[in-house]
Amino acid sequence: MHNKKKGLSMWSVSTLIILAIFGLFIIYPLLLVLVKSVIDPENGKATLSYFFKFFQKKFYWSTLINSFKVTIVATILSVLLGLPIAYIMRSTKIKGSGFLDILIVISYLSPPFIGAYAWIQLLGRNGFITRIINFLFNVKLNGIYGFAGIVLVFTLQSFPLVYMYISGALKSIDNSLNEAAESLGAPSFKRITSIIIPLIMPTLLASSLLVFMRVIADFGTPMLIGEGYKTMPVLIYGQFMGEVGGDDGFAAAICMIMVIVTLLLFILQKFLSNRNSYAMTALKPMVAEEVRGIKGLLCHGFVYLAVFMAVLPQMVVIYTSFLKSNGGQVFTGGFSLDSYKATIFTKSNMAILNTYKFGLIAIVAIVIAGILISYLTVRKRSFLTYIIDILVMFPYIIPGSVLGISFLFAFGDYPILLSGTSAIIIIAYAIRRLPYTVRSTSAIIGQISPSVEEAAVSLGASEIKTFFKIMVPMMMPGVLSGAILSWVTAISELSSSVILYNSGTQTLTVSIYTEVIRGNYGNAAAYSTVLTFTSIISLLIFFKLTGKKEISM
């Protein structure tokens, strides 16, 4: 009995410590953003003037409309690509499907803004494809910039997420329903629309809303190729980091509008997934069949083209990094290592070291916190662990630029001065990417029967010993799946890093972004190649450790 109390008190203490950390690094910064958005700095009185300013001027509120336009179109196109590819890959034998799976994951793990930069190389005003089209058809194309370019980049970068979710859902479908419909004479298209899509609708909605939230919060892509087409994250950055000192109160108000929008989207996702959730056991799973003739050609062609378009940015980036250039801006023909000499092999270059150092420290914190939080929220359910479960998703929902600004408000001065230190970036990484590990680990714990722990305790093991010796090893597949996503997305983080960094804490993503802004495309390509290969190597290590060939979502 004494051991039980000790175990319970340990979990209670852990719960309170985690709540205190979340209170300091999530609730406190966001409360400061709220306060700054409704308090007049001159007289200290409550005001809604900043919000009125936003909705009274078309220049400001049109960015919100722009964000919704881009996000809705990109989400629809991502579904229209991701859904058929997932179905074809599950139902049809596609040559090289295992390799295609890995390419799709790699294309998803690459930061969207690298895709934007690569498409500038291809379809910018002086892009490779643009020059060919201009020469062949005697036209003068204006390039990829604006609405169409942003949508293209987001679609090609987001459909892999829909693909991974739908692919997982199709595994659990009982194919006997499909076969029954076929025997009753239902054509292929009718079976897909009447049986398959309704069965995977909860997953389809969940993945669509995740794409929506990811796209609406992205800063790098619209910043690089938006030009006159501004979105909310770009407006937030411009208002806070303005050359004339920026307007903290107005930036805070825009941040609050974004927080409200993303929170409403998250609540909608929760409502839809709870309303449409059900369990299904695939007694007869879908089996990939050989398809010949014109249908087989079309299936292969569609999948190969989509995957090629998705990985094209990475290929362009790697190729560009080895081109001879005139100081990085103009490619002069031929190949050289000049871009690598100017970036990676410079003595003053700390970007790569910082990226790995910050990412590794953050991932250690994420794994420890992820294991604890997942166990508490699944096995030790209480009102406090329910609050933790909600709070852990906040940094995932909230745009990175909003989190970065809230951190500067909270930790830009005493008593807690973290601004300008590596600690503030590491904390931002850990807080922002923790949900991946928590969600995947929670899913694994949910599959472990509580009787396993009860048996160990009945044999004399303490609750703490049971947790470390039995539960943690059993949780490892979920921990590793989440950790790889946390790691790769942490080292690819731009939105918060670009606001929080200084010259001593610059990371790879910030270096890529600043080089692109300066027009040093060779240098940007060299940095991007390092980031791309880091993601690929991380993925291969994950596959080797787990024996898997895919990342479960």
Coordinates of C-alpha atoms in Angstrom, one line a residue:
M1 CA 0.0 0.0 0.0
H2 CA 2.9 2.3 0.9
N3 CA 4.4 1.7 -2.6
K4 CA 1.1 2.6 -4.3
K5 CA 1.0 6.0 -2.5
K6 CA 4.6 6.7 -3.4
G7 CA 3.9 5.8 -7.1
L8 CA 0.7 8.0 -7.1
S9 CA 2.6 10.9 -5.5
M10 CA 5.3 10.6 -8.2
W11 CA 2.8 10.8 -11.0
S12 CA 1.0 13.7 -9.2
V13 CA 4.4 15.6 -8.9
S14 CA 5.1 14.9 -12.6
T15 CA 1.7 16.2 -13.6
L16 CA 2.2 19.4 -11.6
I17 CA 5.8 19.9 -13.0
I18 CA 4.5 19.5 -16.6
L19 CA 1.6 21.9 -15.9
A20 CA 4.0 24.4 -14.5
I21 CA 6.3 24.2 -17.6
F22 CA 3.3 24.5 -19.9
G23 CA 2.1 27.4 -17.9
L24 CA 5.4 29.2 -18.2
F25 CA 6.1 28.4 -21.9
I26 CA 2.6 28.3 -23.4
I27 CA -0.1 30.0 -21.3
Y28 CA 2.1 32.9 -20.0
P29 CA 3.5 34.0 -23.4
L30 CA 0.0 33.8 -25.1
L31 CA -1.6 35.7 -22.2
L32 CA 1.0 38.5 -22.8
V33 CA 0.1 38.6 -26.5
L34 CA -3.6 38.9 -25.5
V35 CA -2.8 41.7 -23.0
K36 CA -0.6 43.6 -25.6
S37 CA -3.4 43.3 -28.1
V38 CA -6.1 45.0 -25.9
I39 CA -4.1 47.5 -23.8
D40 CA -3.1 51.0 -25.0
P41 CA 0.6 51.4 -24.1
E42 CA 0.2 55.2 -23.6
N43 CA -2.6 55.2 -21.0
G44 CA -2.7 51.6 -19.9
K45 CA -6.4 51.3 -20.6
A46 CA -8.3 48.5 -22.4
T47 CA -8.9 49.1 -26.1
L48 CA -10.0 47.3 -29.2
S49 CA -8.4 49.9 -31.5
Y50 CA -5.8 47.5 -32.8
F51 CA -8.6 45.1 -33.9
F52 CA -10.6 47.9 -35.4
K53 CA -7.5 49.0 -37.3
F54 CA -7.1 45.5 -38.8
F55 CA -10.7 45.2 -40.0
Q56 CA -11.1 48.8 -41.1
K57 CA -8.3 48.8 -43.7
K58 CA -8.5 46.5 -46.7
F59 CA -4.7 46.2 -46.8
Y60 CA -4.8 44.3 -43.5
W61 CA -8.0 42.2 -43.6
S62 CA -7.4 41.2 -47.2
T63 CA -4.4 39.2 -46.0
L64 CA -6.8 37.0 -43.9
I65 CA -8.9 36.5 -47.1
N66 CA -5.7 35.7 -49.0
S67 CA -4.7 33.2 -46.4
F68 CA -8.1 31.4 -46.6
K69 CA -8.1 31.4 -50.4
V70 CA -4.6 29.9 -50.6
T71 CA -5.3 27.4 -47.9
I72 CA -8.7 26.2 -49.2
V73 CA -7.5 25.7 -52.7
A74 CA -4.2 24.0 -51.6
T75 CA -6.1 21.7 -49.3
I76 CA -8.7 20.7 -52.0
L77 CA -5.9 20.0 -54.5
S78 CA -3.9 18.0 -51.9
V79 CA -6.9 15.8 -51.3
L80 CA -7.5 15.4 -55.1
L81 CA -3.9 14.2 -55.4
G82 CA -3.3 12.3 -52.2
L83 CA -6.5 10.3 -52.1
P84 CA -6.2 8.7 -55.6
I85 CA -2.5 8.0 -55.2
A86 CA -3.1 6.3 -51.8
Y87 CA -5.9 4.2 -53.4
I88 CA -3.9 3.3 -56.5
M89 CA -0.8 2.3 -54.4
R90 CA -3.0 0.1 -52.1
S91 CA -5.1 -1.5 -54.8
T92 CA -2.7 -1.8 -57.7
K93 CA 0.8 -3.3 -58.0
I94 CA 2.9 -0.3 -58.8
K95 CA 6.5 -1.0 -59.8
G96 CA 8.9 0.4 -57.2
S97 CA 6.1 1.2 -54.7
G98 CA 8.4 0.8 -51.7
F99 CA 10.9 3.3 -53.1
L100 CA 8.0 5.7 -54.1
D101 CA 6.7 5.5 -50.5
I102 CA 10.1 6.7 -49.2
L103 CA 10.2 9.5 -51.8
I104 CA 6.7 10.7 -50.7
V105 CA 7.8 10.8 -47.1
I106 CA 11.0 12.7 -47.9
S107 CA 9.0 15.2 -50.0
Y108 CA 6.7 15.8 -47.0
L109 CA 9.5 16.2 -44.5
S110 CA 11.2 18.9 -46.6
P111 CA 10.3 22.4 -45.5
P112 CA 7.8 24.1 -47.8
F113 CA 10.0 27.2 -48.3
I114 CA 12.7 25.0 -49.9
G115 CA 10.1 24.0 -52.4
A116 CA 9.3 27.6 -53.0
Y117 CA 13.0 28.4 -53.6
A118 CA 13.4 25.5 -56.0
W119 CA 10.3 26.5 -58.0
I120 CA 11.8 30.0 -58.3
Q121 CA 14.8 28.3 -60.0
L122 CA 12.4 26.5 -62.4
L123 CA 9.6 28.9 -63.0
G124 CA 10.9 32.3 -61.6
R125 CA 11.2 35.2 -64.0
N126 CA 14.6 33.9 -65.0
G127 CA 13.9 30.2 -64.2
F128 CA 15.0 27.3 -66.3
I129 CA 11.5 26.3 -67.6
T130 CA 10.4 30.0 -67.9
R131 CA 13.4 30.7 -70.3
I132 CA 12.5 27.6 -72.4
I133 CA 8.8 28.6 -72.7
N134 CA 9.7 32.2 -73.4
F135 CA 12.1 31.1 -76.2
L136 CA 9.9 28.5 -77.8
F137 CA 6.6 30.5 -77.8
N138 CA 8.1 34.0 -78.0
V139 CA 6.3 35.2 -74.8
K140 CA 7.5 36.9 -71.6
L141 CA 6.1 35.0 -68.6
N142 CA 6.1 36.8 -65.3
G143 CA 7.1 33.7 -63.3
I144 CA 5.5 31.6 -60.6
Y145 CA 5.0 34.5 -58.1
G146 CA 1.7 35.2 -56.4
F147 CA -1.4 33.1 -55.7
A148 CA -0.7 30.3 -58.3
G149 CA 2.9 29.8 -57.2
I150 CA 2.0 29.6 -53.5
V151 CA -0.8 27.1 -54.2
L152 CA 1.5 25.0 -56.4
V153 CA 4.2 24.8 -53.7
F154 CA 1.7 24.0 -50.9
T155 CA -0.2 21.4 -52.9
L156 CA 3.0 19.4 -53.9
Q157 CA 4.3 19.7 -50.3
S158 CA 1.0 18.8 -48.6
F159 CA -0.5 15.9 -50.6
P160 CA 2.0 13.5 -49.1
L161 CA 0.4 14.1 -45.7
V162 CA -3.0 13.2 -47.1
Y163 CA -1.5 10.2 -48.8
M164 CA 0.2 8.9 -45.6
Y165 CA -3.1 9.2 -43.6
I166 CA -5.3 7.7 -46.2
S167 CA -2.8 4.9 -46.9
G168 CA -3.0 3.9 -43.2
A169 CA -6.8 4.1 -43.2
L170 CA -7.1 1.8 -46.3
K171 CA -5.1 -0.9 -44.5
S172 CA -7.9 -1.3 -41.9
I173 CA -10.8 -1.5 -44.5
D174 CA -12.4 -4.9 -44.9
N175 CA -12.2 -5.6 -48.7
S176 CA -15.1 -8.0 -48.6
L177 CA -17.5 -5.0 -48.7
N178 CA -15.8 -3.9 -51.9
E179 CA -16.0 -7.4 -53.4
A180 CA -19.7 -7.7 -52.5
A181 CA -20.4 -4.5 -54.3
E182 CA -18.4 -5.7 -57.3
S183 CA -20.4 -9.0 -57.4
L184 CA -23.6 -6.9 -57.5
G185 CA -22.4 -5.2 -60.6
A186 CA -21.2 -1.9 -59.1
P187 CA -18.5 -0.3 -61.4
S188 CA -15.1 0.7 -60.0
F189 CA -15.8 4.4 -59.6
K190 CA -19.2 3.7 -57.9
R191 CA -17.5 1.4 -55.4
I192 CA -14.9 4.0 -54.6
T193 CA -17.4 6.9 -54.1
S194 CA -20.1 4.7 -52.3
I195 CA -18.0 2.4 -50.1
I196 CA -14.3 3.4 -49.9
I197 CA -14.6 7.2 -49.4
P198 CA -17.4 7.0 -46.8
L199 CA -15.4 4.4 -44.8
I200 CA -12.2 6.6 -44.8
M201 CA -14.1 9.9 -44.4
P202 CA -13.0 10.5 -40.7
T203 CA -9.3 10.1 -41.8
L204 CA -9.9 12.2 -44.9
L205 CA -11.3 15.1 -42.8
A206 CA -8.6 14.8 -40.2
S207 CA -5.8 14.9 -42.8
S208 CA -7.5 17.8 -44.7
L209 CA -7.7 19.9 -41.6
L210 CA -4.1 19.1 -40.7
V211 CA -3.1 20.3 -44.2
F212 CA -5.3 23.4 -43.7
M213 CA -3.7 24.3 -40.4
R214 CA -0.2 23.7 -41.7
V215 CA -0.7 25.8 -44.8
I216 CA -2.5 28.7 -43.1
A217 CA 0.4 29.0 -40.6
D218 CA 3.3 28.8 -43.1
F219 CA 5.5 31.9 -43.4
G220 CA 8.4 31.0 -45.7
T221 CA 6.5 30.1 -48.9
P222 CA 4.3 33.3 -49.2
M223 CA 7.2 35.4 -48.1
L224 CA 9.5 34.1 -50.8
I225 CA 7.1 33.9 -53.8
G226 CA 4.1 35.8 -52.7
E227 CA 5.4 39.2 -53.7
G228 CA 2.3 41.4 -53.7
Y229 CA 0.1 38.5 -52.5
K230 CA 0.5 38.8 -48.7
T231 CA -0.9 36.3 -46.2
M232 CA -1.4 36.6 -42.4
P233 CA 2.0 35.1 -41.3
V234 CA 3.8 37.5 -43.6
L235 CA 1.8 40.5 -42.3
I236 CA 2.6 39.4 -38.7
Y237 CA 6.3 39.2 -39.4
G238 CA 6.2 42.6 -41.3
Q239 CA 4.4 44.3 -38.4
F240 CA 6.6 42.9 -35.7
M241 CA 10.0 43.1 -37.4
G242 CA 9.3 46.3 -39.3
E243 CA 12.2 48.6 -40.1
V244 CA 10.7 51.4 -38.2
G245 CA 10.6 49.3 -35.0
G246 CA 7.3 47.6 -35.8
D247 CA 4.1 47.9 -33.8
D248 CA 4.0 45.4 -31.0
G249 CA 0.3 46.0 -30.1
F250 CA -0.9 45.7 -33.6
A251 CA 1.3 42.7 -34.3
A252 CA -0.2 41.1 -31.1
A253 CA -3.7 41.8 -32.3
I254 CA -3.0 40.1 -35.6
C255 CA -1.5 37.2 -33.7
M256 CA -4.7 36.9 -31.6
I257 CA -6.8 36.8 -34.8
M258 CA -4.6 33.9 -36.1
V259 CA -4.8 32.1 -32.7
I260 CA -8.6 32.3 -32.8
V261 CA -8.8 31.1 -36.4
T262 CA -6.5 28.1 -35.8
L263 CA -8.2 27.2 -32.5
L264 CA -11.6 27.2 -34.2
L265 CA -10.1 24.9 -36.9
F266 CA -8.7 22.6 -34.3
I267 CA -12.1 22.4 -32.4
L268 CA -13.8 21.7 -35.8
Q269 CA -11.3 18.9 -36.4
K270 CA -11.9 17.4 -33.0
F271 CA -15.7 17.6 -33.4
L272 CA -15.6 16.0 -36.9
S273 CA -13.2 13.2 -35.9
N274 CA -15.2 12.4 -32.7
R275 CA -18.5 12.5 -34.6
N276 CA -17.3 10.2 -37.4
S277 CA -15.0 8.0 -35.5
Y278 CA -15.4 4.2 -35.5
A279 CA -13.3 1.1 -35.3
M280 CA -13.0 -1.4 -38.1
T281 CA -11.1 -4.7 -38.3
A282 CA -9.8 -5.7 -41.7
L283 CA -10.7 -9.4 -41.7
K284 CA -9.8 -9.4 -45.4
P285 CA -7.5 -6.5 -46.1
M286 CA -7.2 -4.8 -49.5
V287 CA -4.6 -6.6 -51.7
A288 CA -2.7 -4.9 -54.5
E289 CA -3.6 -6.5 -57.9
E290 CA -1.8 -6.6 -61.2
V291 CA -3.3 -4.2 -63.6
R292 CA -2.4 -4.4 -67.3
G293 CA -3.2 -2.5 -70.5
I294 CA -4.1 1.2 -70.7
K295 CA -5.5 1.2 -67.1
G296 CA -2.1 0.0 -65.8
L297 CA -0.3 2.6 -67.8
L298 CA -2.5 5.4 -66.5
C299 CA -2.1 4.3 -62.9
H300 CA 1.7 4.1 -63.2
G301 CA 1.9 7.4 -65.1
F302 CA -0.3 9.3 -62.6
V303 CA 1.6 8.0 -59.5
Y304 CA 5.1 8.5 -61.1
L305 CA 4.3 12.0 -62.3
A306 CA 2.9 13.1 -58.9
V307 CA 5.8 11.7 -57.0
F308 CA 8.3 13.2 -59.5
M309 CA 6.7 16.7 -59.1
A310 CA 6.8 16.3 -55.3
V311 CA 10.5 15.4 -55.1
L312 CA 11.5 17.8 -58.0
P313 CA 12.3 20.6 -55.6
Q314 CA 14.9 18.4 -53.7
M315 CA 16.4 17.3 -57.0
V316 CA 16.7 20.9 -58.2
V317 CA 18.2 22.1 -54.9
I318 CA 20.9 19.3 -55.0
Y319 CA 21.7 20.0 -58.7
T320 CA 21.9 23.7 -58.2
S321 CA 24.2 23.4 -55.2
F322 CA 27.0 22.0 -57.5
L323 CA 26.7 24.6 -60.2
K324 CA 29.5 27.2 -60.8
S325 CA 28.3 30.6 -59.8
N326 CA 29.4 34.2 -59.7
G327 CA 29.3 34.9 -56.0
G328 CA 26.2 32.7 -55.6
Q329 CA 23.8 34.9 -57.6
V330 CA 24.5 34.1 -61.3
F331 CA 25.2 30.5 -62.5
T332 CA 28.1 30.7 -65.0
G333 CA 27.9 27.2 -66.4
G334 CA 29.8 24.0 -65.4
F335 CA 30.1 22.4 -62.0
S336 CA 32.1 23.3 -58.8
L337 CA 32.1 23.2 -55.0
D338 CA 32.1 27.0 -54.8
S339 CA 28.7 27.2 -53.1
Y340 CA 29.8 24.6 -50.4
K341 CA 33.1 26.5 -49.9
A342 CA 31.2 29.7 -49.4
T343 CA 28.8 28.2 -46.8
I344 CA 29.7 24.9 -45.1
F345 CA 33.5 25.2 -45.1
T346 CA 33.7 28.8 -43.9
K347 CA 35.3 29.1 -40.4
S348 CA 32.6 31.5 -39.2
N349 CA 29.7 29.2 -40.3
M350 CA 27.8 28.0 -37.2
A351 CA 24.4 27.4 -38.8
I352 CA 24.9 23.6 -39.3
L353 CA 26.4 23.0 -35.9
N354 CA 23.6 25.1 -34.2
T355 CA 20.9 23.2 -36.1
Y356 CA 22.1 19.8 -35.0
K357 CA 22.9 21.0 -31.4
F358 CA 19.6 22.7 -30.9
G359 CA 17.7 19.9 -32.6
L360 CA 19.4 17.1 -30.5
I361 CA 18.9 18.9 -27.2
A362 CA 15.2 19.6 -28.1
I363 CA 14.7 15.9 -29.2
V364 CA 16.0 14.6 -25.9
A365 CA 13.6 16.9 -24.0
I366 CA 10.8 15.9 -26.4
V367 CA 11.3 12.1 -25.9
I368 CA 11.4 12.4 -22.1
A369 CA 8.4 14.7 -22.0
G370 CA 6.6 12.7 -24.7
I371 CA 6.9 9.5 -22.7
L372 CA 5.7 11.1 -19.5
I373 CA 2.9 13.1 -21.0
S374 CA 1.6 10.2 -23.1
Y375 CA 1.5 7.8 -20.1
L376 CA -0.1 10.4 -17.8
T377 CA -2.8 11.3 -20.3
V378 CA -3.7 7.7 -21.2
R379 CA -3.1 5.8 -18.0
K380 CA -3.5 8.4 -15.2
R381 CA -6.5 10.3 -16.4
S382 CA -7.7 13.2 -14.3
F383 CA -8.8 16.8 -14.8
L384 CA -5.2 17.9 -14.7
T385 CA -3.9 15.4 -17.2
Y386 CA -6.9 16.4 -19.5
I387 CA -5.7 20.0 -19.3
I388 CA -2.1 18.8 -20.2
D389 CA -3.6 16.8 -23.2
I390 CA -5.2 20.0 -24.5
L391 CA -2.2 22.3 -23.8
V392 CA 0.3 19.9 -25.6
M393 CA -1.5 20.6 -28.9
F394 CA -1.5 24.4 -28.6
P395 CA 2.0 24.9 -30.0
Y396 CA 1.1 22.6 -32.9
I397 CA -2.0 24.6 -33.7
I398 CA -0.5 28.1 -33.3
P399 CA 1.6 29.4 -36.1
G400 CA 5.4 29.5 -35.4
S401 CA 5.6 33.2 -36.0
V402 CA 3.0 33.8 -33.3
L403 CA 4.9 31.5 -30.9
G404 CA 8.1 33.3 -31.7
I405 CA 6.6 36.7 -31.0
S406 CA 4.9 35.5 -27.8
F407 CA 8.3 34.2 -26.6
L408 CA 10.0 37.6 -27.2
F409 CA 7.2 39.3 -25.3
A410 CA 7.6 36.9 -22.4
F411 CA 11.3 36.3 -22.3
G412 CA 12.7 39.5 -23.8
D413 CA 13.4 41.1 -20.4
Y414 CA 14.0 40.3 -16.7
P415 CA 13.1 38.3 -14.6
I416 CA 13.3 35.6 -17.3
L417 CA 15.7 36.9 -20.0
L418 CA 16.1 34.3 -22.7
S419 CA 16.0 36.5 -25.8
G420 CA 19.1 36.1 -27.9
T421 CA 20.2 32.9 -26.3
S422 CA 20.2 29.4 -27.8
A423 CA 17.8 28.3 -24.9
I424 CA 14.9 30.2 -26.4
I425 CA 15.2 28.5 -29.8
I426 CA 15.6 25.0 -28.1
I427 CA 12.5 25.6 -26.0
A428 CA 10.6 26.8 -29.1
Y429 CA 11.7 23.6 -31.0
A430 CA 10.8 21.3 -28.1
I431 CA 7.4 22.9 -27.3
R432 CA 6.4 23.2 -30.9
R433 CA 7.4 19.7 -32.0
L434 CA 6.4 17.8 -28.9
P435 CA 2.8 16.9 -30.2
Y436 CA 4.2 14.5 -32.8
T437 CA 5.8 12.3 -30.2
V438 CA 3.0 12.6 -27.7
R439 CA 0.3 11.6 -30.2
S440 CA 2.2 8.6 -31.7
T441 CA 3.2 7.4 -28.2
S442 CA -0.3 7.8 -26.8
A443 CA -1.6 5.6 -29.7
I444 CA 0.8 2.8 -28.7
I445 CA -0.1 3.0 -25.0
G446 CA -3.8 2.8 -26.0
Q447 CA -3.0 -0.6 -27.6
I448 CA -1.1 -2.0 -24.5
S449 CA -3.5 -3.8 -22.1
P450 CA -3.4 -2.4 -18.5
S451 CA -3.3 -6.1 -17.3
V452 CA 0.4 -6.1 -18.3
E453 CA 1.1 -3.5 -15.6
E454 CA -1.3 -5.2 -13.1
A455 CA 0.5 -8.5 -13.6
A456 CA 3.9 -6.9 -12.9
V457 CA 2.7 -5.1 -9.8
S458 CA 1.0 -8.3 -8.5
L459 CA 4.4 -10.1 -8.8
G460 CA 6.0 -7.5 -6.5
A461 CA 7.3 -4.9 -8.9
S462 CA 6.8 -1.3 -7.8
E463 CA 4.7 1.0 -10.1
I464 CA 7.8 3.0 -11.0
K465 CA 9.9 -0.1 -11.9
T466 CA 6.9 -1.5 -14.0
F467 CA 6.8 1.8 -15.9
F468 CA 10.6 1.9 -16.7
K469 CA 11.2 -1.9 -17.2
I470 CA 7.9 -2.9 -19.0
M471 CA 6.0 0.1 -20.3
V472 CA 8.8 2.3 -21.7
P473 CA 10.3 -0.6 -23.8
M474 CA 6.8 -1.4 -25.1
M475 CA 6.1 2.3 -25.9
M476 CA 9.4 2.6 -28.0
P477 CA 7.9 2.0 -31.5
G478 CA 5.5 5.0 -30.9
V479 CA 8.2 7.1 -29.4
L480 CA 10.6 6.5 -32.3
S481 CA 7.9 7.2 -34.9
G482 CA 7.0 10.5 -33.2
A483 CA 10.7 11.4 -32.5
I484 CA 11.7 11.1 -36.1
L485 CA 8.9 13.5 -37.2
S486 CA 9.7 15.8 -34.2
W487 CA 13.4 15.8 -35.1
V488 CA 13.0 16.4 -38.9
T489 CA 10.4 19.1 -38.4
A490 CA 12.4 20.8 -35.6
I491 CA 15.6 21.2 -37.8
S492 CA 13.3 22.4 -40.6
E493 CA 11.6 25.0 -38.4
L494 CA 11.7 28.5 -39.9
S495 CA 8.6 30.5 -38.7
S496 CA 9.7 30.8 -35.1
S497 CA 13.5 30.6 -35.7
V498 CA 13.5 33.7 -38.1
I499 CA 12.0 35.8 -35.2
L500 CA 14.1 34.4 -32.3
Y501 CA 17.6 34.0 -33.8
N502 CA 20.6 36.4 -33.6
S503 CA 24.0 36.2 -35.3
G504 CA 25.2 33.6 -32.8
T505 CA 22.1 31.4 -32.9
Q506 CA 21.5 31.3 -36.7
T507 CA 20.2 27.9 -38.0
L508 CA 20.2 26.2 -41.4
T509 CA 16.7 27.3 -42.2
V510 CA 17.4 30.9 -41.3
S511 CA 20.6 30.7 -43.4
I512 CA 18.7 29.3 -46.4
Y513 CA 16.0 32.0 -46.0
T514 CA 18.5 34.9 -45.7
E515 CA 20.5 33.7 -48.7
V516 CA 17.4 33.4 -50.9
I517 CA 16.3 36.9 -49.9
R518 CA 19.7 38.2 -50.8
G519 CA 19.6 36.3 -54.2
N520 CA 22.5 34.0 -53.3
Y521 CA 20.8 31.0 -54.8
G522 CA 24.0 28.8 -54.9
N523 CA 24.6 29.3 -51.2
A524 CA 21.0 28.7 -50.4
A525 CA 21.1 25.4 -52.4
A526 CA 24.2 24.2 -50.5
Y527 CA 22.5 24.8 -47.2
S528 CA 19.3 23.2 -48.4
T529 CA 21.2 20.1 -49.6
V530 CA 22.6 19.6 -46.2
L531 CA 19.1 19.8 -44.7
T532 CA 17.7 17.5 -47.3
F533 CA 20.4 14.8 -46.7
T534 CA 20.0 15.2 -43.0
S535 CA 16.3 14.4 -43.3
I536 CA 17.0 11.4 -45.6
I537 CA 19.7 10.0 -43.4
S538 CA 17.5 10.4 -40.3
L539 CA 14.7 8.6 -42.1
L540 CA 17.0 5.7 -43.1
I541 CA 18.3 5.4 -39.5
F542 CA 14.7 5.2 -38.3
F543 CA 13.8 2.5 -40.9
K544 CA 16.9 0.5 -39.8
L545 CA 16.2 0.8 -36.0
T546 CA 12.5 -0.1 -36.3
G547 CA 12.6 -2.5 -39.3
K548 CA 9.7 -0.5 -40.8
K549 CA 9.5 0.9 -44.3
E550 CA 7.0 3.7 -43.6
I551 CA 6.2 6.3 -40.9
S552 CA 2.8 5.6 -39.4
M553 CA 0.6 8.6 -39.0

